[in-house]
Amino acid sequence: MPQSVTVSEQIKYPTNLPCDDGIPLETPTHRENMNILIDSAEFTMGKRKDFFAGGNMFIYFNPQELKNKDLRDPDFFLVKGVDGTKERKTWTLWEENWKYPNVIVELLSESTYQVDLVDKKELYEQTFRTSEYFVYDPYNPSYLRGWRLNRYGFYQELLKNPEGWLWSRELNCYLGVWTGKIKGKLKTYLRMYDRQKKLVLLEFEREQERAEKERLEKEILAKKLQELGYDPGELVGGRE
């Protein structure tokens, strides 16, 4: 009697796939904004370990045809329901239980407008079935668009709120433009805002906020001690 063979045993899935094509991100601004989105997503997800946030990583989705048309490297993507503690160089669908991204963000450039707005949009809608897709042009900050899969399985464009932001159910945050200094440079980036419309701070901003809070608390304590007739310096540092 012949042995039964499962589908997974019949298909020889490729391994050790390339993780880099040698082509860098369009500009430093693209790279910076990608890192901002990853940092923000990881913070908003809290201590959860069941997600992965990545960017500029190859997504392999067709084991039969490993050509350029059968892989994508979104500038930012988030996948839920996976082992978030695992190190990855690529997102290979057959190694991830066929988990596609829940949300994707592409940072546009002159050379990618057509691909991002037509080819990738169709792929993410029809093949990936990615719930939400957003595009943003770092050099034209007013250009921010987003789509969400409707009940018929097609992307429906999202409407902006009064601030010009778009709500992401998958991220549980708004995506909106922010202008400020990062690493001493004044630039405009795509950032995340929480449900209360507060900016989701980056790690270094959270550290600055904690340091400022600590400084203010010390000032208040010192003032109260002075009002009571004590020398804060002597109480804190002690006498020589």
mmCIF file of C-alpha atoms in Angstrom:
data_model
loop_
_atom_site.group_PDB
_atom_site.id
_atom_site.type_symbol
_atom_site.label_atom_id
_atom_site.label_comp_id
_atom_site.label_asym_id
_atom_site.label_seq_id
_atom_site.Cartn_x
_atom_site.Cartn_y
_atom_site.Cartn_z
ATOM 1 C CA MET A 1 0.000 0.000 0.000
ATOM 2 C CA PRO A 2 1.591 3.347 -1.029
ATOM 3 C CA GLN A 3 2.430 5.843 1.695
ATOM 4 C CA SER A 4 0.399 9.037 1.818
ATOM 5 C CA VAL A 5 2.398 12.194 1.184
ATOM 6 C CA THR A 6 1.335 15.603 2.459
ATOM 7 C CA VAL A 7 1.391 18.710 0.294
ATOM 8 C CA SER A 8 4.115 20.253 2.457
ATOM 9 C CA GLU A 9 6.294 17.179 1.901
ATOM 10 C CA GLN A 10 5.781 17.341 -1.866
ATOM 11 C CA ILE A 11 6.879 20.965 -2.175
ATOM 12 C CA LYS A 12 10.558 21.661 -1.613
ATOM 13 C CA TYR A 13 10.533 25.163 -0.218
ATOM 14 C CA PRO A 14 13.731 27.150 -0.885
ATOM 15 C CA THR A 15 15.838 28.259 2.068
ATOM 16 C CA ASN A 16 18.753 30.666 2.682
ATOM 17 C CA LEU A 17 17.223 33.236 0.349
ATOM 18 C CA PRO A 18 18.985 36.559 -0.383
ATOM 19 C CA CYS A 19 18.107 39.322 2.058
ATOM 20 C CA ASP A 20 19.663 42.217 0.140
ATOM 21 C CA ASP A 21 19.767 43.274 -3.496
ATOM 22 C CA GLY A 22 22.477 45.866 -2.889
ATOM 23 C CA ILE A 23 20.102 48.732 -3.670
ATOM 24 C CA PRO A 24 19.946 51.248 -0.796
ATOM 25 C CA LEU A 25 16.860 53.150 0.274
ATOM 26 C CA GLU A 26 16.121 56.187 -1.870
ATOM 27 C CA THR A 27 17.434 58.807 0.588
ATOM 28 C CA PRO A 28 18.535 59.165 4.232
ATOM 29 C CA THR A 29 15.100 60.680 4.878
ATOM 30 C CA HIS A 30 13.427 57.479 3.675
ATOM 31 C CA ARG A 31 15.645 55.428 5.982
ATOM 32 C CA GLU A 32 15.011 57.734 8.941
ATOM 33 C CA ASN A 33 11.247 57.647 8.421
ATOM 34 C CA MET A 34 11.287 53.860 8.143
ATOM 35 C CA ASN A 35 13.074 53.601 11.494
ATOM 36 C CA ILE A 36 10.636 56.091 13.044
ATOM 37 C CA LEU A 37 7.667 53.959 11.999
ATOM 38 C CA ILE A 38 9.249 50.749 13.301
ATOM 39 C CA ASP A 39 10.149 52.337 16.667
ATOM 40 C CA SER A 40 6.664 53.838 17.012
ATOM 41 C CA ALA A 41 4.898 50.582 16.138
ATOM 42 C CA GLU A 42 6.973 48.595 18.618
ATOM 43 C CA PHE A 43 6.143 51.102 21.356
ATOM 44 C CA THR A 44 2.412 51.165 20.622
ATOM 45 C CA MET A 45 2.276 47.363 20.723
ATOM 46 C CA GLY A 46 3.619 47.494 24.273
ATOM 47 C CA LYS A 47 5.033 44.327 25.811
ATOM 48 C CA ARG A 48 3.321 42.030 23.326
ATOM 49 C CA LYS A 49 5.526 39.359 21.766
ATOM 50 C CA ASP A 50 3.106 38.245 19.056
ATOM 51 C CA PHE A 51 3.972 40.715 16.297
ATOM 52 C CA PHE A 52 6.805 41.698 13.987
ATOM 53 C CA ALA A 53 7.524 45.196 12.674
ATOM 54 C CA GLY A 54 10.020 45.495 9.853
ATOM 55 C CA GLY A 55 11.106 47.631 6.962
ATOM 56 C CA ASN A 56 13.008 47.394 3.685
ATOM 57 C CA MET A 57 13.024 43.589 4.049
ATOM 58 C CA PHE A 58 12.342 41.177 1.249
ATOM 59 C CA ILE A 59 8.946 39.496 1.499
ATOM 60 C CA TYR A 60 9.065 36.159 -0.312
ATOM 61 C CA PHE A 61 5.559 35.006 -1.172
ATOM 62 C CA ASN A 62 5.938 32.653 -4.144
ATOM 63 C CA PRO A 63 8.204 29.611 -3.629
ATOM 64 C CA GLN A 64 7.876 28.621 -7.283
ATOM 65 C CA GLU A 65 9.088 31.864 -8.843
ATOM 66 C CA LEU A 66 11.838 33.681 -6.938
ATOM 67 C CA LYS A 67 12.139 36.619 -9.285
ATOM 68 C CA ASN A 68 11.869 40.339 -8.615
ATOM 69 C CA LYS A 69 8.160 40.317 -9.365
ATOM 70 C CA ASP A 70 7.642 37.652 -6.712
ATOM 71 C CA LEU A 71 9.217 39.473 -3.782
ATOM 72 C CA ARG A 72 8.605 42.848 -2.240
ATOM 73 C CA ASP A 73 10.457 44.992 0.268
ATOM 74 C CA PRO A 74 7.951 47.412 1.837
ATOM 75 C CA ASP A 75 9.398 50.423 3.619
ATOM 76 C CA PHE A 76 7.368 49.473 6.695
ATOM 77 C CA PHE A 77 5.116 46.549 7.551
ATOM 78 C CA LEU A 78 3.536 44.959 10.607
ATOM 79 C CA VAL A 79 2.501 41.330 10.989
ATOM 80 C CA LYS A 80 0.389 40.134 13.922
ATOM 81 C CA GLY A 81 0.023 36.677 15.388
ATOM 82 C CA VAL A 82 3.659 35.616 14.946
ATOM 83 C CA ASP A 83 6.692 34.999 17.159
ATOM 84 C CA GLY A 84 8.050 38.489 17.695
ATOM 85 C CA THR A 85 11.183 37.295 19.500
ATOM 86 C CA LYS A 86 12.586 35.580 16.415
ATOM 87 C CA GLU A 87 15.390 37.255 14.436
ATOM 88 C CA ARG A 88 14.692 37.579 10.717
ATOM 89 C CA LYS A 89 16.578 38.815 7.666
ATOM 90 C CA THR A 90 13.638 38.272 5.319
ATOM 91 C CA TRP A 91 9.914 37.680 5.668
ATOM 92 C CA THR A 92 9.433 34.326 3.971
ATOM 93 C CA LEU A 93 5.782 33.323 3.881
ATOM 94 C CA TRP A 94 6.281 29.550 3.913
ATOM 95 C CA GLU A 95 8.465 29.911 7.017
ATOM 96 C CA GLU A 96 5.881 32.110 8.758
ATOM 97 C CA ASN A 97 2.783 29.929 8.428
ATOM 98 C CA TRP A 98 1.755 32.070 5.447
ATOM 99 C CA LYS A 99 1.186 35.171 7.572
ATOM 100 C CA TYR A 100 0.989 38.237 5.347
ATOM 101 C CA PRO A 101 1.437 41.797 6.678
ATOM 102 C CA ASN A 102 -1.602 43.344 8.363
ATOM 103 C CA VAL A 103 -0.510 46.834 7.373
ATOM 104 C CA ILE A 104 2.044 48.208 4.908
ATOM 105 C CA VAL A 105 3.433 51.725 4.420
ATOM 106 C CA GLU A 106 5.375 52.722 1.323
ATOM 107 C CA LEU A 107 7.447 55.919 1.256
ATOM 108 C CA LEU A 108 7.132 57.321 -2.242
ATOM 109 C CA SER A 109 9.796 58.768 -4.505
ATOM 110 C CA GLU A 110 9.783 59.994 -8.082
ATOM 111 C CA SER A 111 10.998 56.622 -9.317
ATOM 112 C CA THR A 112 8.454 54.532 -7.367
ATOM 113 C CA TYR A 113 5.155 56.431 -7.706
ATOM 114 C CA GLN A 114 3.808 54.219 -10.479
ATOM 115 C CA VAL A 115 4.868 50.959 -8.832
ATOM 116 C CA ASP A 116 3.649 51.927 -5.352
ATOM 117 C CA LEU A 117 0.299 53.342 -6.459
ATOM 118 C CA VAL A 118 -0.570 50.726 -9.066
ATOM 119 C CA ASP A 119 1.474 47.520 -9.046
ATOM 120 C CA LYS A 120 2.074 47.177 -5.312
ATOM 121 C CA LYS A 121 -1.400 48.390 -4.437
ATOM 122 C CA GLU A 122 -2.900 45.657 -6.592
ATOM 123 C CA LEU A 123 -0.541 43.036 -5.169
ATOM 124 C CA TYR A 124 -1.236 43.975 -1.551
ATOM 125 C CA GLU A 125 -4.972 44.008 -2.225
ATOM 126 C CA GLN A 126 -5.393 40.887 -4.349
ATOM 127 C CA THR A 127 -2.536 38.597 -3.260
ATOM 128 C CA PHE A 128 -1.374 39.704 0.182
ATOM 129 C CA ARG A 129 -4.889 40.650 1.291
ATOM 130 C CA THR A 130 -3.201 43.214 3.535
ATOM 131 C CA SER A 131 -5.899 44.952 5.584
ATOM 132 C CA GLU A 132 -4.460 48.456 5.266
ATOM 133 C CA TYR A 133 -2.092 50.115 2.820
ATOM 134 C CA PHE A 134 -0.675 53.633 3.174
ATOM 135 C CA VAL A 135 1.585 55.726 0.949
ATOM 136 C CA TYR A 136 3.431 58.909 1.877
ATOM 137 C CA ASP A 137 5.794 61.177 -0.046
ATOM 138 C CA PRO A 138 8.560 62.496 2.269
ATOM 139 C CA TYR A 139 9.259 65.339 -0.154
ATOM 140 C CA ASN A 140 5.621 66.287 -0.623
ATOM 141 C CA PRO A 141 4.239 65.949 2.939
ATOM 142 C CA SER A 142 0.688 66.801 1.894
ATOM 143 C CA TYR A 143 0.609 63.563 -0.107
ATOM 144 C CA LEU A 144 -0.652 60.944 2.320
ATOM 145 C CA ARG A 145 -3.172 58.330 1.222
ATOM 146 C CA GLY A 146 -4.498 55.122 2.690
ATOM 147 C CA TRP A 147 -6.819 52.252 1.836
ATOM 148 C CA ARG A 148 -8.578 49.545 3.821
ATOM 149 C CA LEU A 149 -10.002 46.284 2.523
ATOM 150 C CA ASN A 150 -13.783 46.445 2.449
ATOM 151 C CA ARG A 151 -16.143 43.513 2.873
ATOM 152 C CA TYR A 152 -15.940 42.786 -0.849
ATOM 153 C CA GLY A 153 -12.168 42.347 -0.678
ATOM 154 C CA PHE A 154 -11.228 45.583 -2.438
ATOM 155 C CA TYR A 155 -9.340 48.605 -1.177
ATOM 156 C CA GLN A 156 -11.516 51.548 -0.209
ATOM 157 C CA GLU A 157 -9.743 54.869 0.211
ATOM 158 C CA LEU A 158 -9.709 56.327 3.721
ATOM 159 C CA LEU A 159 -10.775 59.870 4.560
ATOM 160 C CA LYS A 160 -8.510 62.193 6.521
ATOM 161 C CA ASN A 161 -9.555 63.709 9.838
ATOM 162 C CA PRO A 162 -9.513 67.520 10.388
ATOM 163 C CA GLU A 163 -5.778 67.342 11.165
ATOM 164 C CA GLY A 164 -5.126 65.650 7.847
ATOM 165 C CA TRP A 165 -4.309 62.286 9.462
ATOM 166 C CA LEU A 166 -5.480 58.796 8.597
ATOM 167 C CA TRP A 167 -6.693 56.284 11.185
ATOM 168 C CA SER A 168 -5.175 52.801 11.140
ATOM 169 C CA ARG A 169 -7.208 50.099 12.845
ATOM 170 C CA GLU A 170 -4.300 47.702 12.619
ATOM 171 C CA LEU A 171 -1.874 50.082 14.333
ATOM 172 C CA ASN A 172 -4.561 51.545 16.604
ATOM 173 C CA CYS A 173 -3.031 54.925 15.762
ATOM 174 C CA TYR A 174 -3.332 57.831 13.394
ATOM 175 C CA LEU A 175 -0.708 58.303 10.703
ATOM 176 C CA GLY A 176 0.029 61.974 10.198
ATOM 177 C CA VAL A 177 2.685 64.491 9.289
ATOM 178 C CA TRP A 178 4.989 65.948 11.957
ATOM 179 C CA THR A 179 7.686 68.602 11.629
ATOM 180 C CA GLY A 180 10.453 68.824 14.202
ATOM 181 C CA LYS A 181 14.065 68.100 15.015
ATOM 182 C CA ILE A 182 15.534 64.621 15.062
ATOM 183 C CA LYS A 183 19.307 64.325 15.427
ATOM 184 C CA GLY A 184 19.528 68.101 15.264
ATOM 185 C CA LYS A 185 17.890 68.355 11.842
ATOM 186 C CA LEU A 186 14.551 70.044 11.236
ATOM 187 C CA LYS A 187 12.538 67.782 8.943
ATOM 188 C CA THR A 188 9.027 66.577 8.227
ATOM 189 C CA TYR A 189 8.217 62.924 8.835
ATOM 190 C CA LEU A 190 5.265 60.565 8.849
ATOM 191 C CA ARG A 191 4.576 59.850 12.530
ATOM 192 C CA MET A 192 2.036 57.985 14.641
ATOM 193 C CA TYR A 193 -0.490 59.632 16.952
ATOM 194 C CA ASP A 194 -2.515 57.756 19.551
ATOM 195 C CA ARG A 195 -6.287 57.709 19.909
ATOM 196 C CA GLN A 196 -6.109 60.877 22.033
ATOM 197 C CA LYS A 197 -4.159 62.522 19.178
ATOM 198 C CA LYS A 198 -0.937 62.639 21.184
ATOM 199 C CA LEU A 199 2.298 62.067 19.317
ATOM 200 C CA VAL A 200 3.763 58.597 19.837
ATOM 201 C CA LEU A 201 7.223 59.449 21.110
ATOM 202 C CA LEU A 202 10.391 57.794 19.911
ATOM 203 C CA GLU A 203 12.802 56.167 22.352
ATOM 204 C CA PHE A 204 15.111 59.188 22.601
ATOM 205 C CA GLU A 205 12.103 61.499 23.014
ATOM 206 C CA ARG A 206 10.772 59.338 25.827
ATOM 207 C CA GLU A 207 14.177 59.529 27.530
ATOM 208 C CA GLN A 208 14.186 63.316 27.169
ATOM 209 C CA GLU A 209 10.667 63.474 28.594
ATOM 210 C CA ARG A 210 11.658 61.349 31.598
ATOM 211 C CA ALA A 211 14.756 63.484 32.220
ATOM 212 C CA GLU A 212 12.723 66.698 31.997
ATOM 213 C CA LYS A 213 10.090 65.316 34.370
ATOM 214 C CA GLU A 214 12.797 64.367 36.860
ATOM 215 C CA ARG A 215 14.362 67.827 36.594
ATOM 216 C CA LEU A 216 11.030 69.560 37.238
ATOM 217 C CA GLU A 217 10.304 67.315 40.224
ATOM 218 C CA LYS A 218 13.676 68.245 41.731
ATOM 219 C CA GLU A 219 12.983 71.946 41.163
ATOM 220 C CA ILE A 220 9.593 71.691 42.892
ATOM 221 C CA LEU A 221 11.110 69.815 45.835
ATOM 222 C CA ALA A 222 13.928 72.348 46.153
ATOM 223 C CA LYS A 223 11.448 75.229 46.152
ATOM 224 C CA LYS A 224 9.337 73.604 48.877
ATOM 225 C CA LEU A 225 12.423 72.991 51.012
ATOM 226 C CA GLN A 226 13.475 76.623 50.626
ATOM 227 C CA GLU A 227 9.999 77.752 51.692
ATOM 228 C CA LEU A 228 10.418 75.632 54.830
ATOM 229 C CA GLY A 229 13.773 77.246 55.556
ATOM 230 C CA TYR A 230 16.036 74.414 54.464
ATOM 231 C CA ASP A 231 18.994 74.550 52.109
ATOM 232 C CA PRO A 232 18.284 71.967 49.371
ATOM 233 C CA GLY A 233 21.980 71.691 48.567
ATOM 234 C CA GLU A 234 22.884 70.707 52.093
ATOM 235 C CA LEU A 235 20.050 68.181 52.368
ATOM 236 C CA VAL A 236 20.791 66.570 49.035
ATOM 237 C CA GLY A 237 24.560 66.707 48.949
ATOM 238 C CA GLY A 238 25.287 66.813 52.652
ATOM 239 C CA ARG A 239 27.770 69.098 54.358
ATOM 240 C CA GLU A 240 31.491 69.007 53.585
#
